[in-house]
XYZ file of C-alpha atoms in Angstrom:
675
model
C 102.918 -68.199 28.979
C 104.733 -65.702 26.475
C 105.014 -65.827 22.625
C 107.117 -63.299 20.512
C 106.823 -63.985 17.049
C 108.065 -61.998 14.511
C 106.130 -60.100 11.427
C 107.456 -58.096 9.448
C 108.165 -56.386 12.235
C 108.148 -57.613 15.802
C 105.220 -57.417 17.491
C 104.007 -58.673 21.626
C 101.369 -60.348 22.421
C 99.947 -59.488 25.906
C 99.326 -62.367 28.689
C 96.458 -65.276 27.209
C 94.029 -66.943 28.913
C 93.492 -70.573 28.878
C 90.787 -72.614 27.012
C 89.955 -75.402 28.608
C 87.948 -76.850 25.847
C 90.989 -77.248 23.369
C 93.750 -79.802 23.976
C 96.795 -80.817 22.112
C 96.940 -82.056 18.638
C 97.613 -85.928 20.459
C 94.286 -85.684 22.243
C 91.877 -83.190 19.451
C 88.941 -81.350 20.713
C 86.719 -83.107 23.660
C 83.190 -81.164 24.250
C 83.513 -80.872 28.028
C 80.851 -80.305 30.081
C 79.105 -76.659 30.180
C 79.606 -76.501 33.833
C 83.418 -77.966 34.409
C 84.177 -75.769 31.225
C 82.880 -72.379 33.570
C 84.594 -73.776 36.877
C 87.918 -74.476 34.971
C 87.857 -70.840 33.351
C 86.889 -69.209 36.978
C 90.034 -71.627 38.483
C 92.486 -70.701 35.746
C 90.898 -67.017 35.051
C 92.635 -63.782 37.262
C 91.563 -60.509 34.804
C 89.703 -58.956 37.651
C 88.596 -55.872 35.214
C 86.032 -56.583 31.945
C 87.769 -56.623 28.777
C 87.028 -54.918 25.375
C 86.501 -57.277 22.825
C 86.316 -60.820 25.603
C 84.804 -64.096 24.179
C 81.781 -64.782 25.098
C 82.436 -67.380 27.825
C 84.046 -64.433 30.176
C 81.231 -61.985 30.238
C 78.823 -65.394 30.797
C 81.239 -65.221 33.613
C 81.279 -61.199 34.380
C 77.451 -61.666 33.149
C 76.042 -64.365 36.113
C 77.936 -62.368 38.961
C 75.353 -60.989 40.998
C 77.201 -57.531 41.136
C 75.943 -57.014 37.496
C 72.952 -59.800 37.270
C 71.356 -57.512 40.741
C 71.208 -53.884 38.243
C 70.575 -55.532 35.215
C 67.260 -57.185 37.031
C 66.637 -53.778 39.012
C 66.397 -51.980 35.431
C 64.431 -54.372 33.938
C 61.907 -54.433 36.241
C 61.780 -50.858 36.746
C 61.369 -50.370 32.807
C 58.401 -52.763 32.467
C 56.422 -50.908 36.079
C 56.935 -47.281 34.064
C 55.891 -48.715 30.871
C 53.366 -50.283 32.568
C 52.530 -47.111 34.623
C 52.218 -44.915 30.994
C 50.138 -47.079 30.081
C 47.820 -46.876 32.883
C 48.174 -42.843 32.477
C 47.050 -42.847 29.314
C 44.451 -45.044 29.281
C 43.414 -43.332 32.583
C 43.433 -39.922 30.696
C 42.187 -40.601 28.596
C 38.699 -42.493 30.028
C 38.554 -39.269 31.751
C 39.395 -36.113 29.398
C 36.110 -34.922 27.556
C 35.278 -35.384 24.234
C 37.434 -32.453 22.065
C 34.773 -29.611 20.920
C 33.801 -30.333 16.971
C 34.775 -27.196 14.854
C 30.853 -26.733 14.344
C 31.154 -26.158 17.916
C 35.124 -23.703 18.284
C 33.572 -21.223 16.105
C 31.383 -18.322 14.814
C 29.087 -19.604 11.983
C 29.528 -16.770 9.814
C 26.265 -16.366 7.146
C 27.398 -15.236 3.163
C 24.761 -14.238 1.321
C 26.415 -15.175 -2.081
C 24.244 -11.741 -3.965
C 26.124 -10.005 -2.225
C 28.951 -10.670 -0.352
C 31.316 -9.527 -3.089
C 31.011 -8.914 -6.763
C 33.750 -10.268 -8.791
C 33.237 -9.995 -12.290
C 30.824 -6.994 -12.813
C 27.443 -8.375 -12.952
C 26.434 -6.074 -9.954
C 25.542 -10.630 -8.164
C 27.778 -11.753 -6.026
C 30.148 -14.985 -7.215
C 32.285 -17.861 -5.590
C 35.002 -15.849 -6.646
C 34.179 -12.862 -4.697
C 34.154 -15.169 -2.360
C 37.300 -17.262 -1.988
C 38.796 -13.424 -2.266
C 37.571 -12.303 1.119
C 38.348 -15.402 2.531
C 41.282 -13.457 4.675
C 38.284 -11.341 6.481
C 37.464 -14.919 7.932
C 41.172 -15.868 8.757
C 40.779 -12.227 10.180
C 38.320 -12.365 12.408
C 39.344 -16.247 13.370
C 35.720 -17.539 11.829
C 35.758 -21.777 10.953
C 33.117 -22.076 9.923
C 31.032 -20.911 6.774
C 27.492 -20.779 5.197
C 26.418 -20.055 2.341
C 23.553 -20.164 1.203
C 21.446 -21.376 -2.427
C 23.865 -21.102 -5.196
C 22.419 -23.766 -7.120
C 20.828 -23.786 -10.577
C 17.569 -21.264 -10.461
C 15.123 -19.570 -11.240
C 15.255 -17.362 -8.873
C 12.387 -16.966 -8.255
C 12.851 -17.004 -4.309
C 16.767 -16.433 -4.917
C 17.980 -19.423 -5.371
C 15.567 -21.666 -3.034
C 13.887 -22.577 -6.192
C 15.912 -25.366 -7.029
C 15.914 -26.207 -10.853
C 19.417 -28.492 -10.478
C 20.475 -29.627 -7.328
C 23.796 -30.999 -8.852
C 24.912 -27.170 -10.961
C 25.584 -24.563 -9.754
C 23.879 -20.938 -11.366
C 25.623 -19.016 -13.945
C 24.599 -16.222 -12.047
C 27.410 -17.493 -9.485
C 30.490 -19.207 -11.711
C 31.222 -22.761 -12.720
C 31.433 -26.433 -10.460
C 35.274 -25.540 -11.090
C 34.951 -22.632 -8.860
C 33.296 -23.990 -6.609
C 35.598 -26.776 -6.348
C 38.811 -24.204 -6.350
C 36.406 -22.975 -3.345
C 36.391 -25.782 -1.464
C 39.901 -25.802 -1.681
C 40.877 -23.521 -0.633
C 39.177 -22.701 1.975
C 40.644 -26.449 3.643
C 43.773 -25.314 2.737
C 42.895 -22.203 5.025
C 41.510 -24.645 7.621
C 37.949 -23.445 7.041
C 34.564 -25.289 6.702
C 31.592 -24.561 4.405
C 27.874 -26.153 5.681
C 25.631 -26.052 2.151
C 21.678 -24.310 1.705
C 20.275 -27.416 1.687
C 16.015 -27.602 0.373
C 14.600 -30.409 0.716
C 11.206 -29.275 0.970
C 11.025 -28.364 -2.853
C 11.509 -27.429 -6.096
C 11.223 -25.316 -8.739
C 8.664 -26.318 -10.917
C 11.503 -25.755 -13.863
C 13.389 -28.992 -12.340
C 12.844 -31.817 -14.730
C 11.283 -33.655 -11.868
C 8.564 -31.515 -11.816
C 7.638 -31.265 -15.608
C 7.731 -35.175 -15.713
C 5.223 -35.196 -13.104
C 2.778 -32.677 -14.886
C 3.138 -35.316 -18.058
C 1.719 -38.458 -15.611
C 5.304 -40.344 -15.751
C 5.569 -43.502 -14.735
C 7.817 -42.629 -12.681
C 7.942 -39.837 -11.703
C 3.620 -38.969 -11.124
C 4.133 -39.327 -7.257
C 6.465 -36.774 -7.258
C 4.863 -34.081 -6.170
C 1.801 -33.402 -4.270
C -1.716 -34.087 -6.022
C -5.002 -34.008 -6.304
C -8.471 -34.150 -7.788
C -10.154 -29.709 -8.445
C -10.520 -27.413 -11.082
C -9.521 -24.240 -12.541
C -12.806 -23.106 -11.965
C -13.733 -24.868 -8.196
C -13.121 -23.996 -4.551
C -9.690 -25.391 -3.912
C -9.003 -28.594 -2.356
C -8.925 -27.146 1.285
C -8.195 -23.967 2.699
C -3.937 -24.653 3.182
C -2.303 -21.564 2.850
C 1.088 -20.764 1.661
C 3.829 -18.957 3.643
C 3.659 -16.513 1.014
C 0.010 -15.767 1.412
C -3.236 -17.657 -0.606
C -3.686 -20.843 -1.442
C -1.450 -23.260 -1.038
C -2.490 -24.691 -3.905
C -2.494 -23.773 -8.335
C -4.173 -25.525 -10.540
C -1.561 -27.291 -13.082
C -3.598 -27.027 -17.030
C -0.787 -29.892 -18.087
C -2.412 -32.653 -15.336
C -6.204 -31.194 -15.201
C -5.160 -31.027 -10.983
C -3.436 -28.712 -8.270
C 0.104 -29.088 -6.564
C 0.680 -27.897 -3.007
C 3.423 -25.659 -2.739
C 4.049 -24.081 0.805
C 5.880 -21.066 -0.994
C 5.413 -19.469 -4.171
C 3.767 -21.126 -6.515
C 7.121 -21.666 -8.623
C 8.083 -23.825 -5.707
C 6.633 -27.374 -5.712
C 6.621 -29.320 -2.286
C 8.132 -32.443 -3.318
C 6.211 -35.844 -1.724
C 8.286 -37.768 0.821
C 5.861 -40.137 1.090
C 6.733 -41.346 -1.945
C 10.452 -43.351 -1.429
C 12.051 -42.779 -4.886
C 12.144 -39.194 -3.598
C 13.826 -40.036 -0.567
C 16.082 -41.675 -1.636
C 16.717 -38.740 -4.419
C 17.802 -36.592 -1.328
C 19.348 -39.534 -0.402
C 21.591 -39.691 -3.454
C 21.856 -35.340 -3.132
C 23.298 -35.346 -0.131
C 26.286 -38.470 -1.023
C 26.571 -35.790 -3.957
C 28.162 -32.606 -1.988
C 29.769 -34.794 0.535
C 31.084 -37.478 -1.851
C 32.573 -33.095 -3.173
C 33.599 -32.329 0.324
C 30.916 -30.427 2.117
C 31.273 -30.341 5.754
C 27.318 -29.740 6.648
C 24.159 -28.799 5.512
C 21.842 -26.227 6.765
C 19.016 -28.488 6.121
C 15.615 -25.584 5.096
C 12.345 -25.303 6.269
C 12.324 -28.628 7.222
C 8.753 -28.693 9.663
C 7.488 -28.484 5.710
C 8.263 -31.383 4.786
C 5.580 -33.325 5.115
C 1.922 -32.854 5.077
C -0.793 -34.943 6.269
C -1.858 -37.464 3.665
C -5.717 -36.038 4.143
C -5.687 -33.104 3.926
C -8.784 -31.485 6.243
C -8.625 -28.304 7.128
C -6.593 -26.608 8.906
C -8.303 -25.123 11.999
C -8.593 -21.305 12.237
C -7.148 -19.417 14.265
C -10.379 -17.249 14.582
C -13.541 -19.216 14.110
C -15.470 -16.477 13.563
C -13.341 -15.267 10.635
C -14.932 -15.950 6.936
C -12.867 -18.864 5.737
C -13.188 -17.096 2.053
C -11.228 -14.039 4.389
C -8.112 -16.424 5.609
C -5.065 -15.594 3.198
C -1.956 -15.426 5.636
C -0.052 -18.291 7.176
C -1.364 -16.626 11.263
C -4.951 -17.215 10.149
C -4.448 -20.977 11.037
C -3.131 -23.229 13.400
C -0.616 -25.766 11.009
C -2.024 -29.692 12.320
C -1.478 -30.932 9.408
C 1.343 -28.785 7.362
C 3.819 -28.835 9.532
C 6.136 -31.617 12.231
C 3.601 -34.646 10.057
C 5.096 -37.822 12.328
C 7.297 -39.100 10.484
C 9.276 -36.084 9.852
C 11.997 -36.911 12.319
C 12.781 -40.461 11.083
C 13.698 -39.141 7.656
C 16.191 -36.204 9.158
C 17.050 -38.755 11.336
C 18.094 -41.208 8.430
C 19.524 -38.186 6.430
C 22.101 -37.843 9.459
C 22.869 -41.638 9.162
C 23.873 -40.903 5.788
C 26.335 -37.883 6.565
C 27.822 -40.116 9.933
C 29.472 -42.042 6.859
C 31.572 -39.425 5.871
C 32.393 -38.616 9.648
C 34.068 -41.104 9.703
C 37.288 -40.044 8.200
C 39.170 -38.348 10.749
C 38.919 -34.619 11.462
C 36.427 -34.636 8.918
C 32.666 -34.247 10.564
C 29.672 -33.208 8.820
C 27.764 -31.073 10.111
C 24.163 -30.975 10.547
C 21.676 -28.012 11.340
C 18.013 -27.582 10.696
C 15.853 -24.835 10.921
C 12.370 -24.084 12.054
C 10.206 -21.277 12.927
C 8.267 -22.703 15.620
C 7.785 -19.338 17.826
C 5.813 -20.372 21.215
C 6.686 -24.079 20.833
C 9.877 -23.992 21.452
C 9.376 -27.649 22.532
C 8.998 -28.841 19.084
C 11.605 -26.627 17.810
C 13.941 -29.330 20.449
C 12.617 -32.552 19.512
C 15.371 -31.677 16.260
C 18.044 -32.854 18.499
C 17.058 -36.230 17.994
C 17.440 -39.171 21.383
C 19.864 -40.239 24.062
C 20.282 -42.832 22.012
C 19.716 -41.673 17.987
C 20.925 -38.271 17.061
C 19.314 -35.664 14.918
C 20.040 -32.377 13.984
C 23.856 -31.052 15.680
C 21.428 -27.858 16.896
C 19.159 -26.930 15.324
C 18.692 -22.835 15.102
C 18.125 -20.387 17.407
C 15.971 -17.640 16.977
C 14.971 -16.740 19.487
C 16.887 -14.090 20.266
C 15.149 -12.344 16.841
C 12.826 -10.956 19.276
C 14.855 -9.046 21.381
C 13.727 -5.980 20.254
C 10.265 -5.303 20.680
C 11.658 -5.160 24.104
C 15.034 -4.403 24.862
C 15.300 -4.548 28.649
C 17.821 -7.347 31.031
C 14.426 -9.461 32.344
C 13.582 -9.724 27.990
C 16.881 -10.122 26.927
C 17.051 -13.441 30.357
C 13.673 -14.597 29.272
C 15.218 -15.202 25.598
C 18.227 -16.803 26.537
C 16.455 -18.783 28.991
C 13.878 -20.194 26.512
C 16.707 -22.775 24.895
C 18.264 -23.205 27.795
C 15.919 -24.191 29.898
C 14.148 -26.297 27.501
C 17.593 -27.610 25.404
C 18.431 -31.301 26.389
C 20.916 -32.270 28.825
C 24.088 -32.627 27.557
C 23.197 -30.632 24.441
C 25.095 -27.854 22.725
C 23.167 -24.640 22.278
C 23.506 -21.802 19.624
C 22.095 -18.479 19.355
C 20.792 -15.814 16.155
C 20.338 -12.275 15.665
C 20.214 -12.268 12.552
C 19.945 -13.411 8.802
C 18.493 -13.033 5.117
C 14.699 -13.164 6.219
C 14.888 -10.668 9.152
C 15.839 -7.222 9.384
C 18.981 -6.319 10.708
C 19.415 -5.986 14.227
C 21.457 -2.825 14.257
C 18.271 -1.679 12.353
C 15.778 -3.240 14.156
C 16.782 -2.601 17.987
C 19.060 0.207 17.028
C 22.655 0.730 16.286
C 23.394 1.388 19.663
C 22.921 -1.480 20.733
C 25.248 -3.345 18.214
C 27.938 -3.611 20.855
C 26.903 -4.707 22.907
C 24.455 -7.577 21.114
C 27.651 -8.713 19.760
C 28.901 -9.054 23.010
C 26.110 -11.136 24.230
C 26.488 -12.854 20.463
C 30.169 -14.070 21.623
C 29.779 -14.606 25.530
C 26.924 -17.484 25.945
C 28.100 -20.549 25.782
C 27.073 -22.880 22.426
C 27.575 -21.805 18.698
C 27.466 -17.781 17.743
C 25.686 -17.665 13.967
C 26.577 -14.477 12.799
C 24.568 -12.979 9.893
C 27.583 -11.052 7.354
C 27.390 -7.179 7.789
C 27.277 -7.326 11.613
C 30.562 -7.758 12.222
C 30.462 -3.720 11.580
C 26.929 -2.941 12.803
C 25.473 -2.931 8.644
C 21.513 -1.249 8.384
C 18.747 -2.287 7.016
C 18.565 -0.418 3.144
C 15.311 1.851 2.212
C 14.352 0.595 -1.430
C 11.937 1.722 -3.523
C 8.570 0.573 -5.492
C 10.307 0.137 -8.488
C 14.091 -0.888 -6.355
C 12.083 -4.766 -5.446
C 13.415 -7.611 -6.198
C 11.925 -10.200 -3.189
C 8.784 -11.529 -3.997
C 7.880 -11.296 -0.655
C 7.770 -7.893 -1.506
C 6.568 -7.661 -4.523
C 3.247 -9.556 -3.382
C 3.791 -7.376 0.109
C 6.110 -4.202 0.134
C 6.022 -4.637 3.676
C 7.385 -7.608 3.697
C 10.469 -7.605 1.522
C 13.246 -8.704 2.419
C 15.819 -6.576 0.562
C 16.803 -4.049 3.251
C 19.043 -6.729 4.968
C 20.091 -7.990 1.865
C 22.505 -5.208 1.071
C 25.720 -5.728 -0.660
C 28.345 -6.297 2.147
C 30.692 -2.531 2.634
C 34.259 -3.491 1.953
C 35.708 0.230 1.929
C 34.594 3.758 0.078
C 35.673 1.866 -2.822
C 33.344 2.359 -5.365
C 30.040 0.660 -4.576
C 31.160 -0.435 -0.985
C 34.082 -2.568 -2.789
C 31.950 -5.250 -3.460
C 32.220 -4.325 -7.559
C 34.677 -2.329 -8.624
C 34.592 -2.863 -11.793
C 31.155 -2.004 -12.772
C 29.045 0.635 -11.088
C 26.105 -2.035 -11.301
C 25.049 -3.504 -7.889
C 21.610 -5.416 -7.616
C 20.965 -3.416 -4.768
C 21.740 -0.184 -3.406
C 24.512 0.158 -0.831
C 23.745 1.450 1.831
C 24.503 5.664 1.914
C 26.060 5.050 5.334
C 29.357 2.575 3.060
C 31.929 4.597 3.329
C 32.052 5.464 7.274
C 30.761 2.045 8.200
C 32.848 -0.866 6.324
C 35.469 -3.076 6.635
C 38.525 -1.528 5.656
C 37.931 2.234 7.702
C 37.257 -0.266 11.618
C 39.816 -2.237 10.633
C 42.204 1.100 11.469
C 40.092 1.684 14.947
C 41.108 0.275 17.303
C 37.402 1.034 18.971
C 35.424 0.245 16.398
C 32.469 -2.499 15.996
C 34.830 -4.767 14.526
C 38.123 -5.176 16.365
C 35.469 -5.765 19.318
C 34.129 -8.471 17.649
C 37.225 -9.829 16.715
C 38.997 -9.186 20.569
C 35.636 -11.537 21.384
C 35.534 -14.034 18.507
C 39.669 -14.805 19.748
C 38.872 -14.458 23.553
C 36.327 -17.341 22.742
C 37.993 -19.605 21.516
C 41.138 -19.457 23.569
C 39.555 -19.330 27.261
C 38.445 -22.239 28.585
C 35.095 -20.856 30.815
C 33.718 -19.426 27.675
C 33.714 -22.313 25.149
C 32.484 -24.782 27.324
C 32.488 -23.758 30.884
C 30.010 -23.149 33.135
C 26.869 -20.371 31.951
C 25.482 -19.435 35.365
C 22.643 -16.148 35.790
C 23.312 -13.436 38.592
C 21.469 -10.467 37.890
C 18.630 -8.905 36.018
C 16.507 -6.333 35.881
C 15.020 -3.407 33.235
C 18.272 -3.046 31.563
C 21.233 -4.780 32.761
C 21.923 -8.525 31.741
C 23.983 -10.000 33.714
C 26.024 -13.869 33.946
C 29.316 -15.780 34.697
C 31.719 -17.970 32.663
C 33.219 -19.986 35.811
C 35.175 -23.768 35.016
C 36.213 -26.221 37.981
C 39.425 -26.508 38.734
C 40.514 -23.018 36.861
C 41.310 -19.704 38.749
C 40.206 -16.878 36.165
C 36.423 -16.725 34.974
C 34.226 -13.684 33.260
C 30.645 -11.254 34.965
C 29.456 -10.281 31.805
C 27.596 -6.834 32.577
C 25.202 -6.430 29.867
C 23.061 -2.587 29.326
C 20.633 -3.543 26.918
C 18.011 -1.113 28.728
C 17.010 2.200 28.344
C 19.161 4.097 30.248
C 21.643 4.159 32.134
C 21.834 1.711 35.536
C 24.075 0.847 38.430
C 24.488 -2.687 39.332
C 25.011 -4.005 42.856
C 26.040 -7.135 42.895
C 27.198 -7.322 46.173
C 25.366 -10.573 47.339
C 27.373 -12.837 45.335
C 30.122 -13.729 47.336
C 31.726 -16.286 44.574
C 33.239 -12.477 42.745
C 35.758 -11.036 44.741
C 34.930 -6.921 45.882
C 36.546 -5.443 42.836
C 36.468 -6.386 40.166
C 38.420 -5.167 36.357
C 37.080 -4.432 33.224
C 38.833 -6.921 31.042
C 37.291 -4.618 27.409
C 33.958 -2.577 27.489
C 32.038 -1.869 24.872
C 32.810 2.193 25.334
C 36.681 1.519 25.024
C 36.628 4.347 27.895
C 36.074 2.289 30.829
C 38.128 -0.430 29.428
C 40.972 -1.234 32.082
C 38.798 -0.125 34.895
C 38.596 -1.313 38.334
C 34.953 -1.162 40.233
C 33.376 -2.052 42.625
C 31.135 -5.221 42.887
C 28.679 -3.419 45.029
C 28.279 -0.561 41.885
C 28.969 -1.470 38.686
C 28.143 1.575 36.178
C 26.821 0.825 32.823
C 25.449 3.169 29.259
C 23.136 1.869 27.995
C 23.844 -0.218 25.026
C 27.126 -1.288 27.075
C 28.386 -3.843 27.692
C 31.580 -4.707 30.097
C 32.762 -8.369 30.222
C 34.779 -8.521 33.849
C 37.963 -10.889 33.513
C 38.214 -11.889 38.040
C 40.152 -14.327 40.309
C 38.956 -17.030 42.296
C 38.635 -20.649 43.736
C 35.501 -19.932 45.415
C 33.095 -21.000 42.294
C 28.726 -20.111 41.836
C 27.634 -22.912 40.094
C 27.821 -25.782 43.415
C 25.323 -23.480 45.449
C 23.491 -22.693 42.647
C 22.715 -24.823 40.251
C 19.068 -24.196 39.119
C 20.560 -20.957 38.354
C 23.596 -22.574 35.910
C 24.165 -25.024 32.928
C 27.184 -26.809 31.680
C 26.704 -29.377 28.359
C 29.541 -31.281 29.968
C 31.111 -31.073 32.974
C 34.595 -30.189 32.937
C 37.547 -29.662 34.773
C 40.460 -28.367 34.269
C 43.945 -30.402 36.741
C 46.379 -26.905 36.302
C 49.310 -29.815 37.496
C 48.538 -31.526 34.177
C 47.411 -28.069 32.332
C 44.764 -30.635 30.525
C 40.817 -31.543 30.949
C 39.127 -34.428 32.739
C 35.772 -35.707 33.815
C 34.477 -34.356 37.029
């Protein structure tokens, strides 16, 4: 029916539908049966299409029709199926994905010797503010991990390795506020700080030692004491790393104390549970400050045999009174004692408490020179069940200068790779504050190829400050010697490799621009060998280091792919880096010999016949196309060759190849997966 009504004008209403639940005034309202209501509505309602503002009853009428209901149900179940598929895919990807590399794996570690890095206040000694001023240098080199040698309060008898207070900064380097500012700025730039930690000993000025000397009840056994007197022979034949007896008589206590290093560095007694707790408390102190990891110093010396017996002589015929150096004894009772690894695992567990915060893994590396006893070094990795250090420092490449040749380098590399526990992460060191700079010991001609080796081997490389520009040792006269070891024996001085960093050709090589003082002489070649000059030269040692560091991070085969030996002879060491599923791989051909060489790799069928040099340490050879049967290299030249292939070397040569964690690349999704 139609209704017309005027409201301040006229308005026409369209046709209406009947409400079957409504009756006239006489009958009132009845609660009609829903079924009847919809039936009546269906009979009376003749509108063909849904319309905006339709009542609920009409909406329900349309929604029950097959042409609307079926698509709706199909869409619903399709969404459910897609959701389940997405969840299943996510779970599968997570389950199949290899572990992401941690920060200590993704970047080289750069060692800063703070006395020599940068002097901010003009006193001739580097400091924490000086390091902060040069943080951009690490960013330039694409380095994320920085290890800083000791800056604790110390009398400096061993330049910070004799700690007077583990919770204080030595004024020579700055204040605790300076440290906190440095750490905050490093974290702002995405850099990680690794501290040197010296658990084996303290300074003889440490409060603990002074209390122990007086026989204080609590501190009496904080150090290793034994009966002796000033005139009688020492308790046994143990000798110090620096030479002569490891025992010194203390007049105040009337006993001898043990020191495996200087007499000013008394050894702590780790068989005392209070000492162990003190060290754990110190670890917590610095982790609470926010440091990202520790380099644990001289760990093999931490425990000594309680029986204090004489150690066996290397030469039994040598008169005992003539034994004065560490090389004349087998250190069966002063190193790597039972219980050492339990203690290190305990420290690791404490550090793991702080690693639970996302992105804040706390790193631990151990230092132990075990020389030919490589199996002892490998024990610091821990076991499959109990973790210890993330890796022990690998010092075997320090011996590279003894016999520069391809075969020798392969031998040194294989010492680690062939003994490393399955699934562990390797690392490489070619220099540090205790050893001659590689540019001096091996020769300047090998600096570039050694850097190429360091940055293309699997694992984490460690760079000692100045190696990125090829710094050499300085000459130090007897009157200039600062190192305690050098004062005992001038030929053992470590000063030559600790000279000030060469930043520019400015005064003092840019190390100290506020005065004409440096704690050690600057190398005379600083005007040509410095960071500022080499930044401007595309073929410089610095430019090549930076290129390789960046390439290592960006290329999957280089930072987590297979490592395979392919060739070694008197001159050349060659290896592959490849990753399953990736269409490119890298070949390194490195000449460590004493003459030019032609390398024939035609027997390696997995290599294409033609190879293009991505980078040569001799810049003129970069970009050249070579035949795999004829690859020429000059003395000290390294070639980094990138090639395309889908044929892998590692499946058919398993005894020549190593990988820490196997992964494959799926190009369709641009992801890695376990394979």
